[in-house]
Coordinates of C-alpha atoms in Angstrom, one line a residue:
M604 CA 32.8 95.9 72.5
A605 CA 28.9 95.8 72.8
L606 CA 27.3 96.9 75.5
G607 CA 25.7 93.7 75.7
L608 CA 29.2 91.7 76.9
Y609 CA 29.7 94.3 79.2
F610 CA 26.8 93.9 81.4
I611 CA 27.4 90.1 81.4
C612 CA 30.9 91.1 82.5
F613 CA 29.5 93.4 85.3
I614 CA 27.8 90.3 86.5
I615 CA 30.1 87.9 86.6
F616 CA 32.5 90.2 88.5
S617 CA 30.1 90.8 90.7
F618 CA 29.4 87.5 91.7
M619 CA 33.1 86.9 92.1
G620 CA 32.9 90.0 94.5
W621 CA 30.3 88.8 96.4
I622 CA 32.1 85.3 96.9
Y623 CA 35.2 86.4 98.2
E624 CA 32.8 89.5 100.5
S625 CA 30.8 86.6 102.2
I626 CA 34.0 84.1 102.6
Y627 CA 35.6 86.7 103.9
C628 CA 33.0 87.8 106.2
T629 CA 31.6 83.8 107.6
I630 CA 35.5 83.3 108.0
R631 CA 35.3 86.9 110.8
T632 CA 32.0 86.1 112.5
H633 CA 31.9 81.9 112.3
H634 CA 28.5 81.7 110.5
W635 CA 27.4 82.5 106.9
D636 CA 26.9 86.1 106.0
N637 CA 25.4 86.9 102.2
R638 CA 26.6 89.9 101.7
G639 CA 25.8 92.1 99.3
F640 CA 22.9 94.6 98.9
L641 CA 20.3 92.1 96.8
F642 CA 18.8 88.9 97.6
G643 CA 21.0 87.6 94.3
P644 CA 24.7 86.1 94.5
I645 CA 26.1 89.2 93.3
C646 CA 27.9 92.5 95.0
P647 CA 27.8 95.6 92.3
I648 CA 29.8 97.5 93.6
Y649 CA 33.0 94.7 93.0
G650 CA 30.8 94.7 89.0
T651 CA 30.7 98.5 88.4
G652 CA 34.6 98.6 90.0
A653 CA 36.2 96.0 88.0
V654 CA 34.4 96.9 84.9
V655 CA 34.6 100.9 85.2
A656 CA 38.6 99.8 85.2
T657 CA 38.4 97.9 82.6
L658 CA 36.7 100.4 80.1
V659 CA 39.3 103.3 81.7
F660 CA 42.4 101.6 80.4
N661 CA 41.1 99.5 77.5
E662 CA 40.0 103.6 76.6
I663 CA 43.3 105.7 78.1
F664 CA 46.5 102.7 77.4
K665 CA 46.3 100.9 74.6
N666 CA 48.1 97.6 74.3
G667 CA 48.4 96.7 77.9
E668 CA 51.0 99.9 78.3
A669 CA 49.7 100.7 81.9
K670 CA 52.3 100.7 84.3
L671 CA 51.7 98.9 87.1
W672 CA 51.9 101.4 89.7
Q673 CA 49.5 103.6 87.3
I674 CA 47.1 100.6 87.7
F675 CA 47.6 100.7 91.3
L676 CA 46.9 104.4 91.7
I677 CA 43.7 104.8 89.5
S678 CA 42.7 102.1 91.0
M679 CA 43.1 102.6 94.7
L680 CA 41.4 106.4 93.8
G681 CA 39.0 104.9 91.9
S682 CA 38.2 102.1 94.2
A683 CA 38.1 105.4 96.9
V684 CA 35.3 106.9 94.8
I685 CA 33.2 105.0 94.4
E686 CA 32.8 102.9 97.6
F687 CA 32.0 107.0 99.2
V688 CA 29.3 107.4 96.7
T689 CA 27.8 104.5 96.7
S690 CA 27.7 104.4 100.7
Y691 CA 26.3 107.9 101.0
V692 CA 23.7 106.9 98.6
L693 CA 22.6 104.1 99.8
E694 CA 22.8 105.6 103.5
K695 CA 20.4 108.4 102.1
L696 CA 18.0 106.7 100.6
F697 CA 17.7 103.6 103.1
H698 CA 18.8 105.2 106.3
A699 CA 21.3 101.9 107.2
V700 CA 24.8 101.3 106.4
W701 CA 25.9 97.8 104.6
W702 CA 29.4 98.8 105.6
D703 CA 31.5 100.3 108.5
Y704 CA 35.2 101.5 108.6
S705 CA 34.6 103.4 111.6
E706 CA 38.0 101.4 113.6
V707 CA 40.0 101.5 110.6
P708 CA 42.6 103.8 111.0
F709 CA 43.2 106.7 107.9
N710 CA 38.8 106.6 107.6
I711 CA 36.3 109.5 106.2
Q712 CA 33.0 109.4 108.2
G713 CA 34.1 105.3 108.2
R714 CA 33.0 104.8 103.8
I715 CA 36.5 104.5 102.9
C716 CA 39.8 104.1 104.6
L717 CA 43.7 104.3 103.6
P718 CA 43.7 100.1 104.4
A719 CA 40.9 99.0 102.0
S720 CA 41.9 101.2 99.7
I721 CA 45.4 100.1 98.8
G722 CA 43.5 96.9 98.7
F723 CA 41.7 97.5 95.9
G724 CA 44.4 99.3 94.1
I725 CA 46.6 95.7 94.6
A726 CA 43.7 93.6 93.5
G727 CA 43.1 96.3 90.1
I728 CA 46.4 95.3 89.2
F729 CA 45.1 91.3 88.9
V730 CA 41.8 92.5 87.1
V731 CA 43.0 94.6 84.8
K732 CA 46.2 92.4 84.0
Y733 CA 44.7 89.0 84.3
I734 CA 41.1 88.3 85.5
S735 CA 39.4 91.0 83.1
P736 CA 41.3 89.7 80.0
A737 CA 40.3 86.2 81.1
V738 CA 36.7 86.4 81.5
F739 CA 36.3 89.0 78.7
G740 CA 38.2 86.0 76.4
L741 CA 35.1 83.5 77.1
F742 CA 33.4 85.3 74.6
V743 CA 35.4 85.9 72.3
D744 CA 34.0 83.1 69.8
V745 CA 30.3 83.2 71.3
P746 CA 28.1 84.9 68.1
P747 CA 26.6 88.5 69.4
L748 CA 23.3 87.8 69.0
V749 CA 23.8 84.7 72.1
I750 CA 25.3 87.2 73.8
E751 CA 23.0 90.1 73.7
G752 CA 19.9 87.2 74.6
I753 CA 22.3 86.2 77.4
A754 CA 22.5 89.8 78.1
M755 CA 18.6 90.8 78.2
I756 CA 17.8 87.4 80.7
L757 CA 20.4 88.9 82.9
I758 CA 19.1 92.0 82.9
A759 CA 15.4 91.0 83.8
V760 CA 16.9 89.2 86.8
L761 CA 18.6 91.9 88.0
G762 CA 15.7 94.2 87.3
A763 CA 13.6 91.6 89.6
D764 CA 15.3 91.2 92.5
L765 CA 16.9 95.0 92.4
A766 CA 12.4 96.0 92.0
L767 CA 12.2 93.1 94.8
T768 CA 14.9 94.5 97.6
V769 CA 13.7 98.5 97.0
S770 CA 10.2 97.9 97.6
G771 CA 11.0 95.8 100.5
L772 CA 13.3 98.1 101.8
T773 CA 11.6 101.1 101.5
E774 CA 8.0 100.0 102.8
L775 CA 10.3 98.9 106.1
V776 CA 11.7 102.2 106.3
K777 CA 8.1 103.8 105.7
K778 CA 6.4 101.8 108.3
M779 CA 9.3 102.2 111.1
E780 CA 8.7 106.1 110.2
E781 CA 4.8 105.6 110.4
M782 CA 5.7 105.2 113.6
G783 CA 8.5 106.4 114.6
A784 CA 10.5 103.6 115.3
D785 CA 13.7 103.8 115.7
K786 CA 16.5 100.8 114.6
V787 CA 18.2 100.5 118.0
N788 CA 14.8 99.6 118.8
S789 CA 13.1 97.5 116.3
I790 CA 13.0 93.7 115.8
Y791 CA 12.4 92.6 111.7
I792 CA 10.2 89.5 112.5
G793 CA 9.7 86.9 109.3
D794 CA 9.5 83.1 108.1
S795 CA 11.9 83.2 105.2
E796 CA 15.1 84.5 103.0
V797 CA 13.6 87.7 101.6
D798 CA 12.4 89.0 105.6
I799 CA 16.4 87.7 107.0
Q800 CA 17.6 89.7 103.9
T801 CA 15.9 92.8 104.5
A802 CA 16.3 93.4 107.9
K803 CA 20.1 93.2 107.0
N804 CA 20.0 95.7 105.0
A805 CA 17.7 98.2 107.1
G806 CA 20.7 97.3 109.7
I807 CA 18.3 96.0 112.2
P808 CA 18.2 92.5 114.0
C809 CA 15.8 89.6 112.7
I810 CA 14.3 86.5 115.0
S811 CA 13.0 84.4 112.1
V812 CA 9.5 81.9 112.7
L813 CA 9.4 78.2 111.8
W814 CA 4.6 78.4 111.7
G815 CA 5.8 80.0 108.5
F816 CA 6.9 78.5 105.2
K817 CA 10.4 77.6 105.7
D818 CA 12.4 74.9 107.4
R819 CA 15.0 76.0 109.8
K820 CA 17.9 74.5 108.1
F821 CA 17.1 77.0 105.3
L822 CA 16.6 80.0 107.7
E823 CA 19.8 78.7 109.1
D824 CA 21.5 78.2 105.2
S825 CA 20.0 82.0 104.6
G826 CA 22.0 83.8 107.1
A827 CA 19.2 83.8 110.3
M828 CA 20.9 85.2 113.5
A829 CA 18.2 83.4 115.8
I830 CA 15.0 80.9 115.1
V831 CA 12.1 80.4 117.3
E832 CA 9.6 77.6 117.7
S833 CA 6.9 78.9 119.2
M834 CA 5.2 82.1 120.3
E835 CA 6.1 81.6 123.7
E836 CA 10.0 81.6 122.8
L837 CA 9.0 84.7 120.9
G838 CA 7.8 86.2 123.6
E839 CA 11.3 85.5 125.4
R840 CA 13.2 86.3 122.8
L841 CA 11.5 90.4 123.1
V842 CA 11.6 90.2 126.8
N843 CA 15.1 89.3 126.8
Y844 CA 16.6 92.1 123.9
Q845 CA 13.8 95.0 125.8
K846 CA 16.1 93.9 128.9
S847 CA 19.7 94.0 126.6
Q848 CA 19.0 97.3 125.5
N849 CA 17.8 98.8 128.7
N850 CA 20.9 97.7 130.7

């Protein structure tokens, strides 16, 4: 199967994962929560897991011969490895945590936990048996040249998103280290959805201001936690935040 097709399906699976994560976290926190590391609507860890599962079961088990318990066990262990490695690498590179299972029973360093791994194991059954065949089946009659073209466009878009995300986060971490600042006593102030996502990726609170290029509704839809209209209001927010940290 062409690599281009696998990449397209990787993006589709990543988008599905983003939808699941965003809806789940929005319901849990009662406000819009744009999940994921990138600015775009994808969670690559889901795409990676789904594509790896598809490759594994296509290569090891021919003609859908895998038993349900085999799919469950391999998916559960595989998802745990992917989650642990991804969490470790992101934390070491950017000094930030994107998920934390510390309060969940049977966790390892807060990076993975048994309940989540079991859930991914069950999800793996649905992916391998139903979702993956349906997604790949969408492209059965699509000419290879068209598939390669779509893949190249998606690669360019993902590359630009990744470059923007990494650049913004790396620059923020660098400036904080130069100033000797820590996350507990830091606040990110910005006027766009890029600022909101960068602060979120870095694990620090963000205050959005309305004297930039975006209006209140746009910032709220982008997941802004706090919005101020004037310098005076910003000053009050900062003072109140400092007091809350000192208490």
